Amino acid sequence: MNPYLDIVIRSVSVYLFMVIALRVFGKKELSQLNTADIILILLISNAVQNAMVGSNSSLEGGIIAAIALFAINFLFKRIMIKSDFIKGLIQDKPEILIHDGKTDFKVLARLGISSEELDEAMREHGVASHKEVKLAMFEIDGNISIISGDKTLKQTHHKRKIHKSLGTLNNYL
């Protein structure tokens, strides 16, 4: 087999594995990284490198792997735009956390969202009480959106915090 075709097949296989793994572990894991998550990401990237390029450590091998990853990512996004079935397999649906002041604690527990985290999102939106919330949604990107019943408040989007160690990591990427 052509060694570059082998790299493409390996890279696409690793990409598909990672998509499935992220789907299984959920969107909350992506939106709120802690130190252990960052270490996991670094170790996974190191572990799958050899799976993608094998013994080929040449510049060409690395570029071929990168091109394969960009291409499969581009194709995957296009397929998700066109196919609701594939999109449904890969992406979770938004979840209602609070509706008309009533908190769904079963959904919070299933998603692993603490009451404190929900309260923090409400405070960041200028909402003091659950009773003031018309709708709180856990979005597909892992963020919490809050719509209050107060017409004078500007509606905002709560961006879940990124761990302080991620800022340090970005300096190296």
mmCIF file of C-alpha atoms in Angstrom:
data_model
loop_
_atom_site.group_PDB
_atom_site.id
_atom_site.type_symbol
_atom_site.label_atom_id
_atom_site.label_comp_id
_atom_site.label_asym_id
_atom_site.label_seq_id
_atom_site.Cartn_x
_atom_site.Cartn_y
_atom_site.Cartn_z
ATOM 1 C CA MET A 1 0.000 0.000 0.000
ATOM 2 C CA ASN A 2 1.123 3.548 -0.698
ATOM 3 C CA PRO A 3 2.547 4.936 2.585
ATOM 4 C CA TYR A 4 0.741 8.266 2.153
ATOM 5 C CA LEU A 5 -2.596 6.554 1.542
ATOM 6 C CA ASP A 6 -1.910 4.556 4.701
ATOM 7 C CA ILE A 7 -1.456 7.851 6.618
ATOM 8 C CA VAL A 8 -4.725 9.198 5.203
ATOM 9 C CA ILE A 9 -6.642 6.058 6.217
ATOM 10 C CA ARG A 10 -5.081 6.060 9.683
ATOM 11 C CA SER A 11 -5.770 9.782 10.212
ATOM 12 C CA VAL A 12 -9.389 9.508 9.125
ATOM 13 C CA SER A 13 -9.858 6.483 11.389
ATOM 14 C CA VAL A 14 -8.457 8.361 14.394
ATOM 15 C CA TYR A 15 -10.646 11.373 13.572
ATOM 16 C CA LEU A 16 -13.787 9.229 13.444
ATOM 17 C CA PHE A 17 -12.809 7.519 16.689
ATOM 18 C CA MET A 18 -12.382 10.916 18.386
ATOM 19 C CA VAL A 19 -15.772 12.139 17.100
ATOM 20 C CA ILE A 20 -17.437 9.060 18.559
ATOM 21 C CA ALA A 21 -15.510 9.350 21.830
ATOM 22 C CA LEU A 22 -16.496 12.996 22.260
ATOM 23 C CA ARG A 23 -20.120 12.135 21.526
ATOM 24 C CA VAL A 24 -20.083 9.412 24.168
ATOM 25 C CA PHE A 25 -18.493 11.643 26.821
ATOM 26 C CA GLY A 26 -20.789 14.597 26.098
ATOM 27 C CA LYS A 27 -20.713 18.281 25.352
ATOM 28 C CA LYS A 28 -20.114 19.375 28.936
ATOM 29 C CA GLU A 29 -16.612 17.965 28.711
ATOM 30 C CA LEU A 30 -15.777 20.340 25.871
ATOM 31 C CA SER A 31 -17.116 23.522 27.335
ATOM 32 C CA GLN A 32 -15.498 23.336 30.744
ATOM 33 C CA LEU A 33 -11.966 22.039 30.684
ATOM 34 C CA ASN A 34 -10.083 21.483 33.911
ATOM 35 C CA THR A 35 -6.446 20.537 34.402
ATOM 36 C CA ALA A 36 -7.136 16.807 34.106
ATOM 37 C CA ASP A 37 -9.024 17.379 30.816
ATOM 38 C CA ILE A 38 -6.128 19.339 29.347
ATOM 39 C CA ILE A 39 -3.682 16.625 30.370
ATOM 40 C CA LEU A 40 -5.991 14.053 28.775
ATOM 41 C CA ILE A 41 -6.116 16.017 25.518
ATOM 42 C CA LEU A 42 -2.329 16.322 25.418
ATOM 43 C CA LEU A 43 -1.858 12.625 26.137
ATOM 44 C CA ILE A 44 -4.453 11.581 23.568
ATOM 45 C CA SER A 45 -2.761 13.692 20.905
ATOM 46 C CA ASN A 46 0.548 12.053 21.729
ATOM 47 C CA ALA A 47 -1.008 8.572 21.815
ATOM 48 C CA VAL A 48 -2.752 8.859 18.450
ATOM 49 C CA GLN A 49 0.147 10.475 16.609
ATOM 50 C CA ASN A 50 1.792 7.139 15.896
ATOM 51 C CA ALA A 51 -1.577 5.641 15.031
ATOM 52 C CA MET A 52 -1.942 8.282 12.309
ATOM 53 C CA VAL A 53 1.524 8.402 10.781
ATOM 54 C CA GLY A 54 2.980 5.062 11.855
ATOM 55 C CA SER A 55 6.733 4.980 11.559
ATOM 56 C CA ASN A 56 6.726 7.874 9.067
ATOM 57 C CA SER A 57 8.044 10.889 10.955
ATOM 58 C CA SER A 58 8.815 12.929 7.857
ATOM 59 C CA LEU A 59 7.533 16.408 7.165
ATOM 60 C CA GLU A 60 5.515 15.054 4.255
ATOM 61 C CA GLY A 61 3.885 12.444 6.499
ATOM 62 C CA GLY A 62 2.859 15.100 9.017
ATOM 63 C CA ILE A 63 1.495 17.374 6.308
ATOM 64 C CA ILE A 64 -0.452 14.503 4.730
ATOM 65 C CA ALA A 65 -1.963 13.650 8.139
ATOM 66 C CA ALA A 66 -2.904 17.301 8.727
ATOM 67 C CA ILE A 67 -4.461 17.623 5.256
ATOM 68 C CA ALA A 68 -6.434 14.421 5.820
ATOM 69 C CA LEU A 69 -7.729 15.751 9.152
ATOM 70 C CA PHE A 70 -8.723 19.112 7.666
ATOM 71 C CA ALA A 71 -10.419 17.386 4.735
ATOM 72 C CA ILE A 72 -12.394 14.908 6.850
ATOM 73 C CA ASN A 73 -13.415 17.695 9.223
ATOM 74 C CA PHE A 74 -14.615 19.817 6.279
ATOM 75 C CA LEU A 75 -16.534 16.893 4.790
ATOM 76 C CA PHE A 76 -18.000 15.920 8.140
ATOM 77 C CA LYS A 77 -19.332 19.443 8.710
ATOM 78 C CA ARG A 78 -20.860 19.498 5.209
ATOM 79 C CA ILE A 79 -22.517 16.141 5.795
ATOM 80 C CA MET A 80 -23.916 17.345 9.133
ATOM 81 C CA ILE A 81 -25.379 20.433 7.458
ATOM 82 C CA LYS A 82 -27.139 18.310 4.837
ATOM 83 C CA SER A 83 -28.172 15.319 6.962
ATOM 84 C CA ASP A 84 -30.281 15.726 10.078
ATOM 85 C CA PHE A 85 -29.784 12.018 10.787
ATOM 86 C CA ILE A 86 -25.973 12.309 10.943
ATOM 87 C CA LYS A 87 -26.240 15.589 12.848
ATOM 88 C CA GLY A 88 -28.509 13.869 15.373
ATOM 89 C CA LEU A 89 -25.974 11.065 15.807
ATOM 90 C CA ILE A 90 -23.105 13.458 16.447
ATOM 91 C CA GLN A 91 -24.655 16.439 18.223
ATOM 92 C CA ASP A 92 -26.825 16.466 21.295
ATOM 93 C CA LYS A 93 -30.000 18.488 21.333
ATOM 94 C CA PRO A 94 -30.378 21.584 23.518
ATOM 95 C CA GLU A 95 -31.798 20.756 26.936
ATOM 96 C CA ILE A 96 -34.284 22.786 28.976
ATOM 97 C CA LEU A 97 -32.933 23.434 32.478
ATOM 98 C CA ILE A 98 -35.555 25.903 33.698
ATOM 99 C CA HIS A 99 -38.959 26.577 32.167
ATOM 100 C CA ASP A 100 -41.211 29.306 33.595
ATOM 101 C CA GLY A 101 -39.301 29.330 36.881
ATOM 102 C CA LYS A 102 -39.372 25.551 37.370
ATOM 103 C CA THR A 103 -35.975 23.889 37.477
ATOM 104 C CA ASP A 104 -35.641 20.390 36.044
ATOM 105 C CA PHE A 105 -33.270 18.798 38.544
ATOM 106 C CA LYS A 106 -33.336 15.447 36.742
ATOM 107 C CA VAL A 107 -31.915 17.063 33.599
ATOM 108 C CA LEU A 108 -29.307 18.938 35.669
ATOM 109 C CA ALA A 109 -28.218 15.675 37.310
ATOM 110 C CA ARG A 110 -28.100 13.784 34.002
ATOM 111 C CA LEU A 111 -25.969 16.514 32.414
ATOM 112 C CA GLY A 112 -23.697 16.853 35.448
ATOM 113 C CA ILE A 113 -24.538 20.527 36.004
ATOM 114 C CA SER A 114 -24.482 21.616 39.624
ATOM 115 C CA SER A 115 -27.016 24.011 41.118
ATOM 116 C CA GLU A 116 -24.117 26.356 41.845
ATOM 117 C CA GLU A 117 -23.115 26.418 38.189
ATOM 118 C CA LEU A 118 -26.689 27.162 37.127
ATOM 119 C CA ASP A 119 -26.920 29.908 39.765
ATOM 120 C CA GLU A 120 -23.664 31.414 38.460
ATOM 121 C CA ALA A 121 -25.060 31.488 34.912
ATOM 122 C CA MET A 122 -28.198 33.189 36.194
ATOM 123 C CA ARG A 123 -26.181 35.825 38.073
ATOM 124 C CA GLU A 124 -24.101 36.519 34.955
ATOM 125 C CA HIS A 125 -27.383 37.144 33.131
ATOM 126 C CA GLY A 126 -28.577 39.501 35.861
ATOM 127 C CA VAL A 127 -31.196 37.099 37.183
ATOM 128 C CA ALA A 128 -31.428 36.622 40.947
ATOM 129 C CA SER A 129 -33.966 33.837 41.273
ATOM 130 C CA HIS A 130 -35.051 30.724 39.393
ATOM 131 C CA LYS A 131 -38.588 32.122 39.486
ATOM 132 C CA GLU A 132 -37.444 35.043 37.274
ATOM 133 C CA VAL A 133 -36.225 32.679 34.531
ATOM 134 C CA LYS A 134 -38.581 32.175 31.630
ATOM 135 C CA LEU A 135 -36.221 29.717 29.929
ATOM 136 C CA ALA A 136 -32.732 28.363 30.674
ATOM 137 C CA MET A 137 -31.181 26.141 28.007
ATOM 138 C CA PHE A 138 -28.093 23.971 27.969
ATOM 139 C CA GLU A 139 -27.012 24.622 24.383
ATOM 140 C CA ILE A 140 -25.392 22.152 21.980
ATOM 141 C CA ASP A 141 -22.031 23.884 22.457
ATOM 142 C CA GLY A 142 -22.161 23.279 26.217
ATOM 143 C CA ASN A 143 -23.075 26.829 27.215
ATOM 144 C CA ILE A 144 -26.069 27.961 29.235
ATOM 145 C CA SER A 145 -28.471 30.531 27.760
ATOM 146 C CA ILE A 146 -30.940 32.324 30.011
ATOM 147 C CA ILE A 147 -34.069 34.240 29.024
ATOM 148 C CA SER A 148 -35.699 36.086 31.880
ATOM 149 C CA GLY A 149 -39.289 37.173 32.155
ATOM 150 C CA ASP A 150 -38.125 40.765 32.759
ATOM 151 C CA LYS A 151 -38.585 42.769 29.548
ATOM 152 C CA THR A 152 -36.111 45.450 30.690
ATOM 153 C CA LEU A 153 -33.154 43.090 31.054
ATOM 154 C CA LYS A 154 -30.857 42.580 28.111
ATOM 155 C CA GLN A 155 -30.637 38.871 27.313
ATOM 156 C CA THR A 156 -27.108 37.492 27.366
ATOM 157 C CA HIS A 157 -25.318 34.238 26.646
ATOM 158 C CA HIS A 158 -23.367 32.583 29.474
ATOM 159 C CA LYS A 159 -20.025 31.278 28.241
ATOM 160 C CA ARG A 160 -18.899 28.502 30.531
ATOM 161 C CA LYS A 161 -15.553 29.309 32.044
ATOM 162 C CA ILE A 162 -12.367 27.917 30.587
ATOM 163 C CA HIS A 163 -9.919 26.742 33.205
ATOM 164 C CA LYS A 164 -7.038 29.157 33.879
ATOM 165 C CA SER A 165 -4.473 26.552 32.788
ATOM 166 C CA LEU A 166 -5.973 26.533 29.281
ATOM 167 C CA GLY A 167 -4.768 30.110 28.813
ATOM 168 C CA THR A 168 -1.228 28.872 29.416
ATOM 169 C CA LEU A 169 -1.756 26.030 26.967
ATOM 170 C CA ASN A 170 -2.907 28.455 24.246
ATOM 171 C CA ASN A 171 0.477 30.174 24.423
ATOM 172 C CA TYR A 172 2.098 26.970 23.176
ATOM 173 C CA LEU A 173 -0.365 26.147 20.400
#
